[in-house]
Coordinates of C-alpha atoms in Angstrom, one line a residue:
Chain P
M1 CA 162.7 140.4 98.6
D2 CA 165.0 141.6 101.3
D3 CA 167.5 144.3 100.7
P4 CA 170.6 143.3 102.7
A5 CA 172.1 146.8 102.6
L6 CA 168.9 148.2 104.1
I7 CA 168.7 145.6 106.8
A8 CA 172.4 146.1 107.7
R9 CA 171.6 149.8 108.1
V10 CA 168.6 149.0 110.3
I11 CA 170.7 146.7 112.4
G12 CA 173.1 149.6 112.8
K13 CA 170.2 151.6 114.3
D14 CA 169.7 153.9 111.3
V15 CA 166.3 155.4 111.8
A16 CA 165.9 156.5 108.2
A17 CA 166.5 152.9 107.0
F18 CA 164.0 151.6 109.5
N19 CA 161.5 154.1 108.2
A20 CA 162.1 152.8 104.7
L21 CA 161.7 149.2 106.0
A22 CA 158.5 150.1 107.8
R23 CA 157.1 151.7 104.7
L24 CA 157.8 148.5 102.7
H25 CA 156.1 146.2 105.2
Q26 CA 153.5 148.2 107.1
S27 CA 150.7 147.4 104.7
K28 CA 150.9 143.7 104.9
V29 CA 151.5 143.7 108.7
R30 CA 148.5 145.9 109.2
G31 CA 146.4 143.8 106.8
L32 CA 147.3 140.6 108.7
L33 CA 146.4 142.2 112.0
L34 CA 143.2 143.7 110.7
R35 CA 142.1 140.3 109.7
L36 CA 143.1 138.8 113.0
T37 CA 141.3 141.5 114.9
R38 CA 138.3 140.9 112.7
G39 CA 138.2 144.3 111.1
N40 CA 139.0 146.5 114.1
H41 CA 141.2 149.2 112.5
A42 CA 142.2 150.9 115.7
T43 CA 143.4 147.8 117.5
A44 CA 145.1 146.4 114.4
D45 CA 147.0 149.7 113.9
D46 CA 148.0 149.8 117.6
L47 CA 149.3 146.3 117.4
A48 CA 151.1 147.1 114.2
Q49 CA 152.8 150.1 115.9
E50 CA 153.8 147.8 118.8
T51 CA 155.1 145.3 116.3
F52 CA 157.4 147.7 114.5
L53 CA 158.5 149.3 117.8
E54 CA 159.4 145.8 119.1
A55 CA 161.2 145.1 115.8
W56 CA 163.2 148.3 116.2
R57 CA 164.2 147.4 119.8
G58 CA 165.0 143.8 118.9
I59 CA 166.6 144.3 115.5
G60 CA 169.9 143.2 116.9
N61 CA 168.4 139.7 117.4
F62 CA 167.5 139.4 113.8
R63 CA 170.0 136.9 112.4
G64 CA 168.8 136.8 108.8
D65 CA 167.9 133.1 108.9
S66 CA 164.4 134.1 107.6
A67 CA 163.1 136.9 105.5
I68 CA 162.6 140.1 107.5
A69 CA 158.9 140.0 106.5
T70 CA 158.5 136.5 108.2
W71 CA 160.2 137.9 111.3
L72 CA 157.8 140.9 111.4
Y73 CA 154.8 138.6 110.9
R74 CA 156.1 136.5 113.8
I75 CA 156.3 139.5 116.1
A76 CA 152.8 140.7 114.9
Y77 CA 151.2 137.4 115.6
S78 CA 152.7 137.1 119.1
R79 CA 151.6 140.7 119.8
F80 CA 148.1 139.7 118.7
L81 CA 148.1 136.6 120.9
M82 CA 149.2 138.8 123.9
H83 CA 146.4 141.2 123.2
A84 CA 143.9 138.4 122.8
R85 CA 144.9 137.0 126.2
K86 CA 144.5 140.3 127.9
R87 CA 141.1 141.0 126.3
K88 CA 138.2 140.9 128.7
P89 CA 135.5 138.3 127.8
D90 CA 132.9 140.9 127.1
E91 CA 135.3 142.4 124.5
Q92 CA 135.2 139.1 122.5
L93 CA 134.8 139.8 118.9
D94 CA 132.4 137.5 117.1
D95 CA 132.0 139.1 113.8
W96 CA 133.7 141.3 111.3
Q97 CA 133.6 144.7 112.8
G98 CA 133.3 147.4 110.2
E99 CA 132.0 148.2 106.9
A100 CA 134.8 150.9 106.7
A101 CA 137.2 148.1 107.2
S102 CA 136.5 146.8 103.7
G103 CA 138.4 149.8 102.2
E104 CA 138.3 151.2 98.8
G105 CA 137.2 149.1 95.9
A106 CA 136.1 146.3 98.1
T107 CA 133.7 143.9 96.5
H108 CA 130.8 142.1 98.1
V109 CA 132.8 138.9 97.7
R110 CA 135.7 140.4 99.6
I111 CA 133.5 141.6 102.4
D112 CA 131.9 138.1 102.6
L113 CA 135.3 136.6 102.7
E114 CA 136.3 138.9 105.6
R115 CA 133.1 138.1 107.5
A116 CA 133.9 134.4 106.9
F117 CA 137.4 134.9 108.2
A118 CA 135.9 136.3 111.4
K119 CA 134.4 132.9 112.1
L120 CA 137.8 131.2 112.1
S121 CA 140.1 130.7 115.0
A122 CA 143.2 132.9 115.1
P123 CA 145.7 130.2 114.1
E124 CA 143.4 129.2 111.1
S125 CA 143.0 132.8 110.0
A126 CA 146.7 133.6 110.4
A127 CA 147.8 130.4 108.6
L128 CA 145.5 131.0 105.6
T129 CA 146.4 134.6 105.3
M130 CA 150.1 133.9 105.5
C131 CA 150.1 131.0 103.1
F132 CA 147.8 132.7 100.5
A133 CA 147.5 136.5 100.7
L134 CA 151.0 137.1 102.0
G135 CA 152.6 134.4 99.8
L136 CA 154.7 132.7 102.5
S137 CA 155.7 129.1 102.0
N138 CA 154.3 126.5 104.5
T139 CA 157.7 126.4 106.2
E140 CA 157.9 130.2 106.5
A141 CA 154.4 130.4 107.8
A142 CA 155.0 127.7 110.4
E143 CA 158.1 129.6 111.5
A144 CA 156.2 132.9 111.7
L145 CA 153.4 131.2 113.7
D146 CA 155.9 129.3 115.9
M147 CA 154.1 125.9 115.2
P148 CA 155.2 122.6 113.7
L149 CA 154.7 122.2 109.9
G150 CA 152.1 119.5 110.4
T151 CA 150.1 121.7 112.7
L152 CA 150.2 124.6 110.2
K153 CA 148.9 122.3 107.4
S154 CA 146.1 121.1 109.6
H155 CA 145.1 124.7 110.3
V156 CA 145.2 125.5 106.6
L157 CA 143.1 122.5 105.7
R158 CA 140.5 123.1 108.5
G159 CA 140.3 126.8 107.8
R160 CA 139.7 126.2 104.1
E161 CA 137.0 123.7 104.8
K162 CA 135.3 126.1 107.2
L163 CA 135.5 129.0 104.7
K164 CA 134.0 126.8 101.9
T165 CA 131.1 125.9 104.2
I166 CA 130.5 129.4 105.4
L167 CA 130.8 131.0 101.9
G168 CA 128.8 128.1 100.4
D169 CA 125.9 128.7 102.8
Q170 CA 125.6 132.4 101.9
P171 CA 122.9 133.4 99.5
Chain O
M1 CA 132.2 127.6 96.0
N2 CA 134.8 125.3 94.4
D3 CA 138.5 124.9 95.4
T4 CA 139.8 127.0 92.5
D5 CA 137.5 129.9 93.3
L6 CA 138.4 129.8 96.9
D7 CA 142.1 129.7 96.2
A8 CA 141.8 132.7 93.9
L9 CA 139.9 134.6 96.5
L10 CA 142.4 133.7 99.3
S11 CA 145.4 134.5 97.1
A12 CA 144.1 138.0 96.4
P13 CA 146.5 140.5 98.0
L14 CA 145.4 142.3 101.1
P15 CA 144.2 145.9 100.5
E16 CA 147.1 148.3 100.3
R17 CA 147.3 150.7 103.3
D18 CA 148.7 154.2 103.2
A19 CA 152.0 154.4 105.0
G20 CA 151.9 158.2 105.7
A21 CA 150.3 158.7 109.1
F22 CA 151.3 155.3 110.3
T23 CA 155.1 155.8 109.8
V24 CA 155.0 159.3 111.1
L25 CA 153.5 158.0 114.4
L26 CA 156.0 155.2 114.4
M27 CA 158.9 157.5 114.0
E28 CA 157.6 159.7 116.9
K29 CA 157.4 156.6 119.1
I30 CA 161.0 155.6 118.1
A31 CA 162.3 159.1 118.9
H32 CA 160.5 158.9 122.3
D33 CA 162.0 155.4 122.8
Q34 CA 165.5 156.6 121.9
A35 CA 165.2 159.5 124.4
R36 CA 164.5 157.1 127.3
P37 CA 168.1 156.7 128.6
A38 CA 168.4 160.5 128.7
R39 CA 165.1 160.7 130.6
I40 CA 166.2 158.1 133.1
L41 CA 169.5 160.0 133.6
S42 CA 167.6 163.2 134.1
W43 CA 165.6 161.6 136.9
I44 CA 168.7 160.2 138.5
T45 CA 170.2 163.7 138.4
V46 CA 167.1 165.2 139.9
G47 CA 167.4 162.6 142.7
I48 CA 171.0 163.6 143.4
L49 CA 170.2 167.3 143.3
T50 CA 167.4 166.7 145.8
L51 CA 169.9 165.1 148.2
I52 CA 172.2 168.1 147.8
V53 CA 169.3 170.4 148.7
A54 CA 168.5 168.3 151.7
A55 CA 172.2 168.3 152.8
A56 CA 172.5 172.1 152.2
T57 CA 169.4 172.7 154.3
I58 CA 170.6 170.6 157.2
Y59 CA 174.0 172.2 157.0
G60 CA 172.4 175.7 157.0
A61 CA 170.3 174.8 160.0
Q62 CA 173.2 173.4 162.0
A63 CA 175.4 176.5 161.2
M64 CA 172.6 178.8 162.3
G65 CA 172.4 177.0 165.6
H66 CA 176.1 177.0 166.3
A67 CA 177.2 180.5 165.2
A68 CA 175.0 183.6 165.5
S69 CA 177.2 185.5 163.1
F70 CA 176.8 182.8 160.4
S71 CA 175.6 184.2 157.1
F72 CA 172.6 182.3 155.7
A73 CA 173.2 183.8 152.2
I74 CA 175.6 181.1 150.9
P75 CA 173.5 178.0 151.7
A76 CA 170.4 179.8 150.5
L77 CA 172.1 180.6 147.3
L78 CA 173.3 177.0 146.9
T79 CA 169.8 175.8 147.5
L80 CA 168.3 178.1 145.0
L81 CA 170.9 177.2 142.4
T82 CA 170.2 173.5 143.0
L83 CA 166.5 174.0 142.6
A84 CA 167.0 176.0 139.4
L85 CA 169.2 173.2 138.1
S86 CA 166.6 170.6 139.0
Y87 CA 163.9 172.6 137.2
A88 CA 166.1 172.9 134.1
V89 CA 166.8 169.1 134.1
M90 CA 163.1 168.3 134.5
Q91 CA 162.2 170.7 131.7
S92 CA 164.7 169.1 129.4
A93 CA 163.4 165.7 130.3
R94 CA 159.9 166.7 129.4
E95 CA 161.1 168.1 126.0
T96 CA 162.9 165.0 125.1

């Protein structure tokens, strides 16, 4: 839940308040980007840094129509798309990149899930992550991904079906 | 895998990431970003100072040509002062 006082201080360019805001949201933003970059920790963290820096520069444009988290996810996703466009073809990531990416306490099921996510398209992966793991409503996720609600629902449905197939095929 | 299992798996929160190093780096970048106008101003000042040096040098050369008794000390001192100021501005820009 947003803290209006904290956001008001951030809009007033209070660095300490922005630090507090970043601490609150960094984990989820980095988690989303880690999934989109298919487990590439370095790229995900670079993109997350760019996301928060852009948020700091553009905080004056935040009108409070949506939750601050939704606004941050929107910036993160657009940053990821820009990065994906710039990426050379030989840098194409086809699979989940790292075992280390699984983190502490990761189960085999979790690692399998991340490997399966790596087979999805970016919009499918982002839509599923936002609607499930990040707990956004369909409307919020559509707004964050800058796509119509119907398109978002299609991505969710298609992504779910693909995951079921991929996870069902595994021994 | 059935729908319920998949929903449970998908709804599991993403692994928690430590904020420490990440926010320290972010705050450094923000500080660097905030110092940007000062840096730009420093470079503009350096440009103006360079013009002053050039003008002083031309002035000195002309004065030398026109009057044999002209003292070179004043333009030289001005030039040195300007160079010292430029150096100070550049150092301060680097530090910010």
